[in-house]
Amino acid sequence: MSFKPLLYLLIFSILSIPVNAQTDSLFMKQKKEKTFLQKAILPASLIVGGSLLSGSHFEKDFQREVRHIVGNNYAFEIDDYTLYVPIVEMYAADALGVQSKNHWFDQTKNLVIANIVSDYITFKLKIWTKKRRPNGDDDLKSFPSGHTSRAFTNAGILYHEFIDTSPFLAYSGYAFATTTGVFRVMNNAHWVSDVIVSSGIAILVTELVYLLDPIIKWNPFKNTKGISFIPRIDNEHYGFYLSMNF
């Protein structure tokens, strides 16, 4: 009997907590809009819970069991790409005319700000904690997961932009973010606590960015047509592509 399906289900269940909570928030919104502090409960819980789990016997046993099931030589690096899918979805939806919360420039602004802040927090924690990866790499930058942080940050932006007009699209980003976290664990690049804490950081940062969004309303392209502005974000660089139609 193969235990791989059960493993996928278990890890997805752990990392789907943010998605389930965001679903609950949609129904709550119909009754009353949550305050920022209420929205911060979930990510704060993920950060605290994941931190307490870090380095525990359970975490080590869990990782050992994961590798036993998938095989010690298992490697499928789809997680290097799935973290960017929510960005592609957002701009594709814009190009297709799907109504969003903000203008494309404001989307991009929020996306860049959220990624910069999430990256700063994530990589500072990597330096401070010096946690070794389960694969034994000497870089001592396991906690938290940069891939997962970026994936959930990108998914959070997509969620905020389309939750009111296209819920399926809004939630799809979290599916790809969860997939990213799952494969970081399965590929032995991260412990499960690394990805749980990362998802909490990303969700909290994204909520903060949209809380402050009405304050930062600068948009030089608000009334300009025929301009496309797409960010380039990878593991080492931030950049932009700008095109104009005459």
PDB file of C-alpha atoms in Angstrom:
ATOM      1  CA  MET A   1       0.000   0.000   0.000  1.00  0.00           C
ATOM      2  CA  SER A   2       1.338   3.432  -0.940  1.00  0.00           C
ATOM      3  CA  PHE A   3       1.343   6.045   1.795  1.00  0.00           C
ATOM      4  CA  LYS A   4       2.086   8.957  -0.527  1.00  0.00           C
ATOM      5  CA  PRO A   5      -1.578  10.030  -0.918  1.00  0.00           C
ATOM      6  CA  LEU A   6      -1.950  10.073   2.871  1.00  0.00           C
ATOM      7  CA  LEU A   7       1.230  12.121   3.183  1.00  0.00           C
ATOM      8  CA  TYR A   8       0.032  14.674   0.646  1.00  0.00           C
ATOM      9  CA  LEU A   9      -3.267  14.917   2.500  1.00  0.00           C
ATOM     10  CA  LEU A  10      -1.566  15.420   5.864  1.00  0.00           C
ATOM     11  CA  ILE A  11       0.814  18.154   4.746  1.00  0.00           C
ATOM     12  CA  PHE A  12      -1.865  19.908   2.708  1.00  0.00           C
ATOM     13  CA  SER A  13      -4.145  19.814   5.747  1.00  0.00           C
ATOM     14  CA  ILE A  14      -1.507  21.498   7.908  1.00  0.00           C
ATOM     15  CA  LEU A  15      -0.710  24.168   5.354  1.00  0.00           C
ATOM     16  CA  SER A  16      -4.334  24.757   4.340  1.00  0.00           C
ATOM     17  CA  ILE A  17      -5.140  26.404   7.672  1.00  0.00           C
ATOM     18  CA  PRO A  18      -4.697  29.919   6.189  1.00  0.00           C
ATOM     19  CA  VAL A  19      -7.006  29.073   3.284  1.00  0.00           C
ATOM     20  CA  ASN A  20      -9.723  27.741   5.549  1.00  0.00           C
ATOM     21  CA  ALA A  21      -9.472  30.776   7.785  1.00  0.00           C
ATOM     22  CA  GLN A  22      -9.712  33.137   4.829  1.00  0.00           C
ATOM     23  CA  THR A  23     -12.823  31.260   3.708  1.00  0.00           C
ATOM     24  CA  ASP A  24     -14.337  31.810   7.136  1.00  0.00           C
ATOM     25  CA  SER A  25     -13.487  35.493   6.885  1.00  0.00           C
ATOM     26  CA  LEU A  26     -15.473  35.744   3.645  1.00  0.00           C
ATOM     27  CA  PHE A  27     -18.646  34.593   5.395  1.00  0.00           C
ATOM     28  CA  MET A  28     -17.889  36.824   8.373  1.00  0.00           C
ATOM     29  CA  LYS A  29     -17.559  39.755   6.010  1.00  0.00           C
ATOM     30  CA  GLN A  30     -21.200  39.348   5.026  1.00  0.00           C
ATOM     31  CA  LYS A  31     -22.093  40.021   8.662  1.00  0.00           C
ATOM     32  CA  LYS A  32     -19.453  42.496   9.753  1.00  0.00           C
ATOM     33  CA  GLU A  33     -16.067  43.590   8.461  1.00  0.00           C
ATOM     34  CA  LYS A  34     -13.273  42.298  10.682  1.00  0.00           C
ATOM     35  CA  THR A  35     -10.838  44.698  12.298  1.00  0.00           C
ATOM     36  CA  PHE A  36      -7.115  44.394  11.619  1.00  0.00           C
ATOM     37  CA  LEU A  37      -6.540  42.911  15.066  1.00  0.00           C
ATOM     38  CA  GLN A  38      -9.133  40.232  14.367  1.00  0.00           C
ATOM     39  CA  LYS A  39      -7.516  39.461  11.019  1.00  0.00           C
ATOM     40  CA  ALA A  40      -4.116  39.279  12.726  1.00  0.00           C
ATOM     41  CA  ILE A  41      -5.177  36.447  15.040  1.00  0.00           C
ATOM     42  CA  LEU A  42      -4.696  33.732  12.411  1.00  0.00           C
ATOM     43  CA  PRO A  43      -1.212  34.729  11.183  1.00  0.00           C
ATOM     44  CA  ALA A  44      -0.057  35.437  14.732  1.00  0.00           C
ATOM     45  CA  SER A  45      -1.237  31.961  15.741  1.00  0.00           C
ATOM     46  CA  LEU A  46       0.652  30.407  12.832  1.00  0.00           C
ATOM     47  CA  ILE A  47       3.819  32.280  13.786  1.00  0.00           C
ATOM     48  CA  VAL A  48       3.604  31.361  17.469  1.00  0.00           C
ATOM     49  CA  GLY A  49       2.502  27.776  16.851  1.00  0.00           C
ATOM     50  CA  GLY A  50       5.143  27.171  14.205  1.00  0.00           C
ATOM     51  CA  SER A  51       7.845  28.681  16.412  1.00  0.00           C
ATOM     52  CA  LEU A  52       6.906  26.359  19.280  1.00  0.00           C
ATOM     53  CA  LEU A  53       7.006  23.408  16.887  1.00  0.00           C
ATOM     54  CA  SER A  54      10.459  24.323  15.563  1.00  0.00           C
ATOM     55  CA  GLY A  55      13.162  21.892  16.642  1.00  0.00           C
ATOM     56  CA  SER A  56      10.724  19.584  18.413  1.00  0.00           C
ATOM     57  CA  HIS A  57      10.893  15.791  18.347  1.00  0.00           C
ATOM     58  CA  PHE A  58       7.557  15.773  16.532  1.00  0.00           C
ATOM     59  CA  GLU A  59       8.963  17.942  13.750  1.00  0.00           C
ATOM     60  CA  LYS A  60      12.026  15.747  13.326  1.00  0.00           C
ATOM     61  CA  ASP A  61       9.953  12.563  13.357  1.00  0.00           C
ATOM     62  CA  PHE A  62       7.518  14.102  10.872  1.00  0.00           C
ATOM     63  CA  GLN A  63      10.330  15.048   8.467  1.00  0.00           C
ATOM     64  CA  ARG A  64      11.880  11.610   8.798  1.00  0.00           C
ATOM     65  CA  GLU A  65       8.550   9.993   7.962  1.00  0.00           C
ATOM     66  CA  VAL A  66       8.031  12.298   4.984  1.00  0.00           C
ATOM     67  CA  ARG A  67      11.362  11.317   3.479  1.00  0.00           C
ATOM     68  CA  HIS A  68      10.741   7.663   4.250  1.00  0.00           C
ATOM     69  CA  ILE A  69       7.501   7.780   2.289  1.00  0.00           C
ATOM     70  CA  VAL A  70       8.659   9.836  -0.720  1.00  0.00           C
ATOM     71  CA  GLY A  71      12.167   8.367  -0.755  1.00  0.00           C
ATOM     72  CA  ASN A  72      15.477   9.848   0.328  1.00  0.00           C
ATOM     73  CA  ASN A  73      16.350  10.780  -3.245  1.00  0.00           C
ATOM     74  CA  TYR A  74      13.019  12.477  -3.956  1.00  0.00           C
ATOM     75  CA  ALA A  75      13.327  15.874  -5.648  1.00  0.00           C
ATOM     76  CA  PHE A  76      10.668  17.679  -7.657  1.00  0.00           C
ATOM     77  CA  GLU A  77      11.458  21.385  -7.712  1.00  0.00           C
ATOM     78  CA  ILE A  78       8.083  22.667  -8.844  1.00  0.00           C
ATOM     79  CA  ASP A  79       8.163  24.898  -5.758  1.00  0.00           C
ATOM     80  CA  ASP A  80      10.649  27.153  -7.550  1.00  0.00           C
ATOM     81  CA  TYR A  81       7.809  28.126  -9.897  1.00  0.00           C
ATOM     82  CA  THR A  82       4.497  27.748  -8.060  1.00  0.00           C
ATOM     83  CA  LEU A  83       5.257  30.697  -5.785  1.00  0.00           C
ATOM     84  CA  TYR A  84       4.984  33.050  -8.788  1.00  0.00           C
ATOM     85  CA  VAL A  85       1.723  31.664 -10.186  1.00  0.00           C
ATOM     86  CA  PRO A  86      -0.500  34.079  -8.157  1.00  0.00           C
ATOM     87  CA  ILE A  87       1.319  37.023  -9.773  1.00  0.00           C
ATOM     88  CA  VAL A  88       0.710  35.607 -13.239  1.00  0.00           C
ATOM     89  CA  GLU A  89      -2.933  35.022 -12.349  1.00  0.00           C
ATOM     90  CA  MET A  90      -3.400  38.594 -11.162  1.00  0.00           C
ATOM     91  CA  TYR A  91      -2.011  40.269 -14.270  1.00  0.00           C
ATOM     92  CA  ALA A  92      -3.713  37.773 -16.569  1.00  0.00           C
ATOM     93  CA  ALA A  93      -7.021  38.631 -14.887  1.00  0.00           C
ATOM     94  CA  ASP A  94      -6.280  42.333 -15.359  1.00  0.00           C
ATOM     95  CA  ALA A  95      -5.533  41.755 -19.040  1.00  0.00           C
ATOM     96  CA  LEU A  96      -8.811  39.852 -19.436  1.00  0.00           C
ATOM     97  CA  GLY A  97     -10.782  42.650 -17.826  1.00  0.00           C
ATOM     98  CA  VAL A  98     -11.713  40.925 -14.563  1.00  0.00           C
ATOM     99  CA  GLN A  99     -12.752  43.587 -12.067  1.00  0.00           C
ATOM    100  CA  SER A 100     -10.318  44.017  -9.191  1.00  0.00           C
ATOM    101  CA  LYS A 101     -10.169  46.086  -6.036  1.00  0.00           C
ATOM    102  CA  ASN A 102      -7.384  48.350  -7.285  1.00  0.00           C
ATOM    103  CA  HIS A 103      -5.804  49.788 -10.417  1.00  0.00           C
ATOM    104  CA  TRP A 104      -2.920  47.707 -11.781  1.00  0.00           C
ATOM    105  CA  PHE A 105      -0.372  50.223 -10.515  1.00  0.00           C
ATOM    106  CA  ASP A 106      -1.762  50.018  -6.975  1.00  0.00           C
ATOM    107  CA  GLN A 107      -1.728  46.230  -7.239  1.00  0.00           C
ATOM    108  CA  THR A 108       1.917  46.353  -8.254  1.00  0.00           C
ATOM    109  CA  LYS A 109       2.761  48.845  -5.541  1.00  0.00           C
ATOM    110  CA  ASN A 110       1.182  46.645  -2.879  1.00  0.00           C
ATOM    111  CA  LEU A 111       2.811  43.541  -4.328  1.00  0.00           C
ATOM    112  CA  VAL A 112       6.287  45.061  -4.248  1.00  0.00           C
ATOM    113  CA  ILE A 113       5.909  46.594  -0.787  1.00  0.00           C
ATOM    114  CA  ALA A 114       4.538  43.363   0.678  1.00  0.00           C
ATOM    115  CA  ASN A 115       7.310  41.257  -0.857  1.00  0.00           C
ATOM    116  CA  ILE A 116      10.037  43.606   0.315  1.00  0.00           C
ATOM    117  CA  VAL A 117       8.728  43.638   3.885  1.00  0.00           C
ATOM    118  CA  SER A 118       8.113  39.868   3.965  1.00  0.00           C
ATOM    119  CA  ASP A 119      11.562  39.179   2.533  1.00  0.00           C
ATOM    120  CA  TYR A 120      13.220  41.513   5.023  1.00  0.00           C
ATOM    121  CA  ILE A 121      11.544  39.841   8.004  1.00  0.00           C
ATOM    122  CA  THR A 122      12.100  36.336   6.650  1.00  0.00           C
ATOM    123  CA  PHE A 123      15.774  36.730   5.846  1.00  0.00           C
ATOM    124  CA  LYS A 124      16.546  38.592   9.067  1.00  0.00           C
ATOM    125  CA  LEU A 125      15.038  35.657  10.954  1.00  0.00           C
ATOM    126  CA  LYS A 126      17.121  33.243   8.884  1.00  0.00           C
ATOM    127  CA  ILE A 127      20.276  35.065   9.970  1.00  0.00           C
ATOM    128  CA  TRP A 128      19.247  35.298  13.617  1.00  0.00           C
ATOM    129  CA  THR A 129      18.004  31.716  14.075  1.00  0.00           C
ATOM    130  CA  LYS A 130      20.753  29.913  12.127  1.00  0.00           C
ATOM    131  CA  LYS A 131      18.640  26.774  11.809  1.00  0.00           C
ATOM    132  CA  ARG A 132      20.029  23.929   9.746  1.00  0.00           C
ATOM    133  CA  ARG A 133      17.926  22.587   6.894  1.00  0.00           C
ATOM    134  CA  PRO A 134      16.723  18.980   7.087  1.00  0.00           C
ATOM    135  CA  ASN A 135      18.957  18.146   4.112  1.00  0.00           C
ATOM    136  CA  GLY A 136      22.009  19.167   6.167  1.00  0.00           C
ATOM    137  CA  ASP A 137      23.068  22.178   4.085  1.00  0.00           C
ATOM    138  CA  ASP A 138      25.611  24.407   5.801  1.00  0.00           C
ATOM    139  CA  ASP A 139      23.881  27.706   4.973  1.00  0.00           C
ATOM    140  CA  LEU A 140      21.941  27.591   8.294  1.00  0.00           C
ATOM    141  CA  LYS A 141      19.016  29.465   6.750  1.00  0.00           C
ATOM    142  CA  SER A 142      16.145  27.061   7.148  1.00  0.00           C
ATOM    143  CA  PHE A 143      13.859  29.101   9.417  1.00  0.00           C
ATOM    144  CA  PRO A 144      11.605  30.473   8.044  1.00  0.00           C
ATOM    145  CA  SER A 145      11.039  29.498   4.404  1.00  0.00           C
ATOM    146  CA  GLY A 146      11.660  32.250   1.847  1.00  0.00           C
ATOM    147  CA  HIS A 147       9.836  30.390  -0.908  1.00  0.00           C
ATOM    148  CA  THR A 148       6.754  29.921   1.244  1.00  0.00           C
ATOM    149  CA  SER A 149       6.812  33.499   2.488  1.00  0.00           C
ATOM    150  CA  ARG A 150       6.851  34.839  -1.056  1.00  0.00           C
ATOM    151  CA  ALA A 151       4.210  32.368  -2.189  1.00  0.00           C
ATOM    152  CA  PHE A 152       1.747  33.377   0.528  1.00  0.00           C
ATOM    153  CA  THR A 153       2.558  37.067   0.052  1.00  0.00           C
ATOM    154  CA  ASN A 154       1.737  36.820  -3.648  1.00  0.00           C
ATOM    155  CA  ALA A 155      -1.372  34.772  -2.857  1.00  0.00           C
ATOM    156  CA  GLY A 156      -2.464  37.354  -0.291  1.00  0.00           C
ATOM    157  CA  ILE A 157      -2.289  40.172  -2.830  1.00  0.00           C
ATOM    158  CA  LEU A 158      -4.320  38.131  -5.325  1.00  0.00           C
ATOM    159  CA  TYR A 159      -6.851  37.347  -2.602  1.00  0.00           C
ATOM    160  CA  HIS A 160      -7.376  40.968  -1.576  1.00  0.00           C
ATOM    161  CA  GLU A 161      -7.688  42.155  -5.166  1.00  0.00           C
ATOM    162  CA  PHE A 162     -10.305  39.653  -6.353  1.00  0.00           C
ATOM    163  CA  ILE A 163     -12.149  38.262  -3.334  1.00  0.00           C
ATOM    164  CA  ASP A 164     -15.119  40.587  -3.900  1.00  0.00           C
ATOM    165  CA  THR A 165     -15.482  39.906  -7.615  1.00  0.00           C
ATOM    166  CA  SER A 166     -13.977  36.477  -8.318  1.00  0.00           C
ATOM    167  CA  PRO A 167     -13.661  34.314  -5.173  1.00  0.00           C
ATOM    168  CA  PHE A 168     -12.436  31.240  -7.053  1.00  0.00           C
ATOM    169  CA  LEU A 169      -9.580  33.242  -8.544  1.00  0.00           C
ATOM    170  CA  ALA A 170      -8.853  34.835  -5.178  1.00  0.00           C
ATOM    171  CA  TYR A 171      -8.539  31.499  -3.381  1.00  0.00           C
ATOM    172  CA  SER A 172      -6.568  29.804  -6.156  1.00  0.00           C
ATOM    173  CA  GLY A 173      -3.445  31.692  -5.146  1.00  0.00           C
ATOM    174  CA  TYR A 174      -3.503  30.045  -1.735  1.00  0.00           C
ATOM    175  CA  ALA A 175      -3.685  26.638  -3.402  1.00  0.00           C
ATOM    176  CA  PHE A 176      -0.423  27.372  -5.212  1.00  0.00           C
ATOM    177  CA  ALA A 177       1.109  28.852  -2.052  1.00  0.00           C
ATOM    178  CA  THR A 178       0.186  25.721  -0.108  1.00  0.00           C
ATOM    179  CA  THR A 179       1.650  23.580  -2.879  1.00  0.00           C
ATOM    180  CA  THR A 180       4.885  25.547  -2.593  1.00  0.00           C
ATOM    181  CA  GLY A 181       5.090  24.926   1.142  1.00  0.00           C
ATOM    182  CA  VAL A 182       4.275  21.236   0.765  1.00  0.00           C
ATOM    183  CA  PHE A 183       7.048  20.664  -1.746  1.00  0.00           C
ATOM    184  CA  ARG A 184       9.572  22.608   0.354  1.00  0.00           C
ATOM    185  CA  VAL A 185       9.005  19.958   3.021  1.00  0.00           C
ATOM    186  CA  MET A 186       8.871  17.000   0.629  1.00  0.00           C
ATOM    187  CA  ASN A 187      12.056  18.142  -1.123  1.00  0.00           C
ATOM    188  CA  ASN A 188      13.793  18.196   2.282  1.00  0.00           C
ATOM    189  CA  ALA A 189      14.602  21.899   1.935  1.00  0.00           C
ATOM    190  CA  HIS A 190      12.550  22.926   4.992  1.00  0.00           C
ATOM    191  CA  TRP A 191      11.012  21.647   8.189  1.00  0.00           C
ATOM    192  CA  VAL A 192       7.258  21.913   8.575  1.00  0.00           C
ATOM    193  CA  SER A 193       7.592  24.720  11.159  1.00  0.00           C
ATOM    194  CA  ASP A 194       9.576  26.785   8.636  1.00  0.00           C
ATOM    195  CA  VAL A 195       6.683  26.877   6.202  1.00  0.00           C
ATOM    196  CA  ILE A 196       3.997  27.373   8.854  1.00  0.00           C
ATOM    197  CA  VAL A 197       5.753  30.438  10.290  1.00  0.00           C
ATOM    198  CA  SER A 198       6.420  31.784   6.792  1.00  0.00           C
ATOM    199  CA  SER A 199       2.758  31.613   5.861  1.00  0.00           C
ATOM    200  CA  GLY A 200       1.892  33.531   9.027  1.00  0.00           C
ATOM    201  CA  ILE A 201       4.448  36.245   8.309  1.00  0.00           C
ATOM    202  CA  ALA A 202       3.201  36.657   4.743  1.00  0.00           C
ATOM    203  CA  ILE A 203      -0.477  36.840   5.690  1.00  0.00           C
ATOM    204  CA  LEU A 204       0.215  39.353   8.456  1.00  0.00           C
ATOM    205  CA  VAL A 205       2.331  41.582   6.213  1.00  0.00           C
ATOM    206  CA  THR A 206      -0.273  41.495   3.439  1.00  0.00           C
ATOM    207  CA  GLU A 207      -3.046  42.456   5.851  1.00  0.00           C
ATOM    208  CA  LEU A 208      -0.927  45.353   7.089  1.00  0.00           C
ATOM    209  CA  VAL A 209      -0.216  46.561   3.552  1.00  0.00           C
ATOM    210  CA  TYR A 210      -3.928  46.659   2.714  1.00  0.00           C
ATOM    211  CA  LEU A 211      -4.680  48.341   6.025  1.00  0.00           C
ATOM    212  CA  LEU A 212      -2.324  51.163   5.045  1.00  0.00           C
ATOM    213  CA  ASP A 213      -3.266  51.135   1.355  1.00  0.00           C
ATOM    214  CA  PRO A 214      -5.813  54.004   1.609  1.00  0.00           C
ATOM    215  CA  ILE A 215      -3.067  56.184   3.103  1.00  0.00           C
ATOM    216  CA  ILE A 216      -0.580  55.538   0.292  1.00  0.00           C
ATOM    217  CA  LYS A 217      -2.717  56.487  -2.705  1.00  0.00           C
ATOM    218  CA  TRP A 218      -0.047  57.819  -5.073  1.00  0.00           C
ATOM    219  CA  ASN A 219      -0.746  56.579  -8.605  1.00  0.00           C
ATOM    220  CA  PRO A 220       0.695  58.477 -11.595  1.00  0.00           C
ATOM    221  CA  PHE A 221      -1.015  56.107 -14.051  1.00  0.00           C
ATOM    222  CA  LYS A 222      -4.556  56.372 -12.682  1.00  0.00           C
ATOM    223  CA  ASN A 223      -5.963  58.071 -15.770  1.00  0.00           C
ATOM    224  CA  THR A 224      -3.466  56.712 -18.287  1.00  0.00           C
ATOM    225  CA  LYS A 225      -4.382  54.027 -20.808  1.00  0.00           C
ATOM    226  CA  GLY A 226      -2.219  51.729 -22.910  1.00  0.00           C
ATOM    227  CA  ILE A 227       0.495  51.208 -20.296  1.00  0.00           C
ATOM    228  CA  SER A 228       1.452  47.829 -18.866  1.00  0.00           C
ATOM    229  CA  PHE A 229       3.631  47.604 -15.785  1.00  0.00           C
ATOM    230  CA  ILE A 230       4.712  44.147 -14.650  1.00  0.00           C
ATOM    231  CA  PRO A 231       7.132  43.360 -11.810  1.00  0.00           C
ATOM    232  CA  ARG A 232      10.025  40.942 -12.103  1.00  0.00           C
ATOM    233  CA  ILE A 233      10.651  39.206  -8.795  1.00  0.00           C
ATOM    234  CA  ASP A 234      13.001  36.250  -8.414  1.00  0.00           C
ATOM    235  CA  ASN A 235      15.259  34.832  -5.740  1.00  0.00           C
ATOM    236  CA  GLU A 236      17.854  37.585  -6.056  1.00  0.00           C
ATOM    237  CA  HIS A 237      16.352  40.602  -7.824  1.00  0.00           C
ATOM    238  CA  TYR A 238      13.401  42.949  -8.002  1.00  0.00           C
ATOM    239  CA  GLY A 239      12.651  44.717 -11.268  1.00  0.00           C
ATOM    240  CA  PHE A 240       9.943  45.899 -13.647  1.00  0.00           C
ATOM    241  CA  TYR A 241       8.838  45.653 -17.249  1.00  0.00           C
ATOM    242  CA  LEU A 242       7.109  48.737 -18.655  1.00  0.00           C
ATOM    243  CA  SER A 243       5.383  48.791 -22.032  1.00  0.00           C
ATOM    244  CA  MET A 244       3.428  51.555 -23.774  1.00  0.00           C
ATOM    245  CA  ASN A 245       1.005  51.374 -26.684  1.00  0.00           C
ATOM    246  CA  PHE A 246       0.869  54.407 -28.982  1.00  0.00           C
TER     247      PHE A 246
END
